[in-house]
PDB file of C-alpha atoms in Angstrom:
ATOM      1  CA  MET A   1     -77.173   8.258 -87.934  1.00 86.00           C
ATOM      2  CA  LEU A   2     -73.606   7.371 -88.868  1.00 90.00           C
ATOM      3  CA  CYS A   3     -71.894   4.294 -87.413  1.00 90.00           C
ATOM      4  CA  THR A   4     -68.346   4.967 -86.227  1.00 90.00           C
ATOM      5  CA  HIS A   5     -67.301   1.368 -86.830  1.00 90.00           C
ATOM      6  CA  CYS A   6     -68.528   0.617 -90.376  1.00 91.00           C
ATOM      7  CA  HIS A   7     -68.901   4.305 -91.422  1.00 91.00           C
ATOM      8  CA  GLN A   8     -72.300   3.681 -93.012  1.00 92.00           C
ATOM      9  CA  ALA A   9     -75.467   5.675 -92.430  1.00 93.00           C
ATOM     10  CA  PHE A  10     -78.484   3.911 -90.958  1.00 91.00           C
ATOM     11  CA  ASN A  11     -81.968   4.954 -89.920  1.00 91.00           C
ATOM     12  CA  VAL A  12     -82.554   5.360 -86.184  1.00 89.00           C
ATOM     13  CA  ALA A  13     -85.902   3.570 -86.556  1.00 91.00           C
ATOM     14  CA  LYS A  14     -84.040   0.391 -87.621  1.00 91.00           C
ATOM     15  CA  VAL A  15     -82.172   0.151 -84.304  1.00 91.00           C
ATOM     16  CA  GLU A  16     -83.558  -2.852 -82.434  1.00 92.00           C
ATOM     17  CA  ASN A  17     -81.063  -3.611 -79.658  1.00 92.00           C
ATOM     18  CA  HIS A  18     -80.461  -1.260 -76.732  1.00 92.00           C
ATOM     19  CA  ARG A  19     -78.686  -1.707 -73.430  1.00 93.00           C
ATOM     20  CA  GLY A  20     -78.135   0.516 -70.443  1.00 92.00           C
ATOM     21  CA  LYS A  21     -80.204   3.450 -69.251  1.00 92.00           C
ATOM     22  CA  GLY A  22     -79.843   7.199 -69.040  1.00 91.00           C
ATOM     23  CA  LEU A  23     -76.552   8.720 -70.092  1.00 90.00           C
ATOM     24  CA  LYS A  24     -74.883   5.310 -70.325  1.00 91.00           C
ATOM     25  CA  ALA A  25     -77.339   3.976 -72.914  1.00 93.00           C
ATOM     26  CA  GLN A  26     -75.891   2.096 -75.873  1.00 94.00           C
ATOM     27  CA  ILE A  27     -77.332   1.035 -79.218  1.00 93.00           C
ATOM     28  CA  GLN A  28     -76.318  -1.693 -81.633  1.00 93.00           C
ATOM     29  CA  CYS A  29     -75.663  -0.795 -85.259  1.00 93.00           C
ATOM     30  CA  PRO A  30     -78.074  -2.806 -87.448  1.00 92.00           C
ATOM     31  CA  LEU A  31     -75.489  -3.065 -90.239  1.00 90.00           C
ATOM     32  CA  CYS A  32     -72.300  -4.241 -88.518  1.00 91.00           C
ATOM     33  CA  GLU A  33     -73.660  -5.154 -85.049  1.00 89.00           C
ATOM     34  CA  ALA A  34     -71.176  -2.945 -83.169  1.00 92.00           C
ATOM     35  CA  TRP A  35     -72.302  -1.438 -79.874  1.00 93.00           C
ATOM     36  CA  LEU A  36     -72.195   2.376 -79.955  1.00 94.00           C
ATOM     37  CA  GLY A  37     -72.469   4.841 -77.073  1.00 93.00           C
ATOM     38  CA  ARG A  38     -71.660   8.332 -75.916  1.00 92.00           C
ATOM     39  CA  ASN A  39     -69.229   9.511 -73.264  1.00 92.00           C
ATOM     40  CA  PRO A  40     -71.338  10.181 -70.124  1.00 92.00           C
ATOM     41  CA  ILE A  41     -68.873  12.743 -68.742  1.00 93.00           C
ATOM     42  CA  LEU A  42     -69.099  14.930 -71.853  1.00 93.00           C
ATOM     43  CA  THR A  43     -72.880  14.608 -71.880  1.00 93.00           C
ATOM     44  CA  ARG A  44     -73.032  15.739 -68.245  1.00 95.00           C
ATOM     45  CA  LEU A  45     -70.758  18.701 -69.057  1.00 95.00           C
ATOM     46  CA  LYS A  46     -73.029  19.649 -71.937  1.00 95.00           C
ATOM     47  CA  ILE A  47     -76.159  19.544 -69.780  1.00 96.00           C
ATOM     48  CA  MET A  48     -74.449  21.391 -66.924  1.00 96.00           C
ATOM     49  CA  GLY A  49     -73.113  24.097 -69.277  1.00 96.00           C
ATOM     50  CA  PHE A  50     -76.576  24.705 -70.694  1.00 97.00           C
ATOM     51  CA  TYR A  51     -78.375  25.002 -67.366  1.00 97.00           C
ATOM     52  CA  VAL A  52     -75.674  27.061 -65.628  1.00 97.00           C
ATOM     53  CA  GLY A  53     -75.502  29.439 -68.606  1.00 96.00           C
ATOM     54  CA  ALA A  54     -79.281  29.784 -68.800  1.00 96.00           C
ATOM     55  CA  SER A  55     -79.584  30.421 -65.067  1.00 96.00           C
ATOM     56  CA  ALA A  56     -76.742  32.988 -65.134  1.00 95.00           C
ATOM     57  CA  LEU A  57     -78.387  34.846 -68.012  1.00 94.00           C
ATOM     58  CA  ALA A  58     -81.743  34.753 -66.208  1.00 95.00           C
ATOM     59  CA  THR A  59     -80.066  36.063 -63.049  1.00 94.00           C
ATOM     60  CA  TYR A  60     -78.510  38.923 -65.018  1.00 92.00           C
ATOM     61  CA  TYR A  61     -81.873  39.744 -66.614  1.00 93.00           C
ATOM     62  CA  TRP A  62     -83.953  39.771 -63.420  1.00 94.00           C
ATOM     63  CA  ALA A  63     -81.259  40.880 -60.955  1.00 93.00           C
ATOM     64  CA  PRO A  64     -78.849  43.251 -62.742  1.00 89.00           C
ATOM     65  CA  GLU A  65     -76.914  43.938 -59.526  1.00 93.00           C
ATOM     66  CA  TYR A  66     -75.185  40.543 -60.028  1.00 92.00           C
ATOM     67  CA  LYS A  67     -73.889  41.624 -63.439  1.00 91.00           C
ATOM     68  CA  ALA A  68     -70.209  41.269 -62.494  1.00 93.00           C
ATOM     69  CA  ILE A  69     -70.663  37.587 -61.622  1.00 94.00           C
ATOM     70  CA  ALA A  70     -73.389  36.521 -64.048  1.00 94.00           C
ATOM     71  CA  ILE A  71     -71.686  37.567 -67.289  1.00 94.00           C
ATOM     72  CA  PRO A  72     -68.352  35.682 -66.795  1.00 96.00           C
ATOM     73  CA  VAL A  73     -70.183  32.627 -65.454  1.00 96.00           C
ATOM     74  CA  SER A  74     -72.508  32.572 -68.458  1.00 95.00           C
ATOM     75  CA  ILE A  75     -69.602  33.026 -70.904  1.00 96.00           C
ATOM     76  CA  LEU A  76     -67.586  30.185 -69.345  1.00 97.00           C
ATOM     77  CA  SER A  77     -70.588  27.867 -69.174  1.00 97.00           C
ATOM     78  CA  ILE A  78     -71.504  28.499 -72.821  1.00 95.00           C
ATOM     79  CA  ILE A  79     -67.884  27.832 -73.837  1.00 97.00           C
ATOM     80  CA  THR A  80     -68.056  24.568 -71.857  1.00 96.00           C
ATOM     81  CA  LEU A  81     -71.335  23.723 -73.594  1.00 96.00           C
ATOM     82  CA  LEU A  82     -69.934  24.335 -77.075  1.00 96.00           C
ATOM     83  CA  VAL A  83     -66.655  22.474 -76.526  1.00 96.00           C
ATOM     84  CA  SER A  84     -68.362  19.462 -74.980  1.00 94.00           C
ATOM     85  CA  HIS A  85     -70.920  19.472 -77.805  1.00 93.00           C
ATOM     86  CA  LEU A  86     -68.138  19.358 -80.394  1.00 94.00           C
ATOM     87  CA  MET A  87     -66.372  16.490 -78.605  1.00 92.00           C
ATOM     88  CA  ASP A  88     -69.452  14.420 -77.768  1.00 86.00           C
ATOM     89  CA  HIS A  89     -70.014  11.853 -80.520  1.00 86.00           C
ATOM     90  CA  LEU A  90     -70.793   8.175 -80.825  1.00 87.00           C
ATOM     91  CA  LYS A  91     -67.892   5.873 -80.092  1.00 90.00           C
ATOM     92  CA  VAL A  92     -67.478   2.125 -80.475  1.00 90.00           C
ATOM     93  CA  ILE A  93     -68.006   0.439 -77.116  1.00 90.00           C
ATOM     94  CA  GLU A  94     -67.793  -3.143 -78.300  1.00 89.00           C
ATOM     95  CA  ALA A  95     -66.747  -4.093 -81.835  1.00 88.00           C
ATOM     96  CA  PRO A  96     -68.290  -7.149 -83.484  1.00 87.00           C
ATOM     97  CA  MET A  97     -66.267 -10.320 -83.675  1.00 85.00           C
ATOM     98  CA  ALA A  98     -64.459 -10.598 -86.990  1.00 80.00           C
ATOM     99  CA  PRO A  99     -64.978 -13.877 -88.833  1.00 79.00           C
ATOM    100  CA  GLU A 100     -61.871 -16.025 -89.023  1.00 79.00           C
ATOM    101  CA  VAL A 101     -60.677 -16.416 -92.592  1.00 78.00           C
ATOM    102  CA  ASN A 102     -58.676 -19.424 -93.679  1.00 77.00           C
ATOM    103  CA  ASN A 103     -56.168 -18.085 -96.206  1.00 77.00           C
ATOM    104  CA  ASP A 104     -53.738 -21.004 -96.374  1.00 79.00           C
ATOM    105  CA  GLU A 105     -54.140 -21.372-100.142  1.00 78.00           C
ATOM    106  CA  HIS A 106     -53.425 -17.704-100.635  1.00 75.00           C
ATOM    107  CA  LEU A 107     -50.262 -17.946 -98.512  1.00 77.00           C
ATOM    108  CA  ARG A 108     -49.027 -21.019-100.412  1.00 77.00           C
ATOM    109  CA  LYS A 109     -48.951 -19.033-103.660  1.00 75.00           C
ATOM    110  CA  TYR A 110     -46.282 -16.752-102.281  1.00 71.00           C
ATOM    111  CA  ARG A 111     -44.018 -19.283-100.613  1.00 66.00           C
TER     112      ARG A 111
END
């Protein structure tokens, strides 16, 4: 898995901290300690697009008299599925606190 905060790959088995449940679940990156999660709206769209498309194709297969409705519905739902799949990625929910650096000596060199 790739962290969107530190841009380093880490093994999913090394993830120890979780919070939230269901579509709002979040994990903590073991390398930089940033909390990562997915957008629940896009995940719902992805799930809805899959099931509506599958049911429309099944309806067309077993009841061909609904062909005029089932084909456009399945096309639109599969487009929704693909677009939401492309947009659904991990995002940084809470970034880790950056350590405060005292750089007074460095600033004195240039004064």
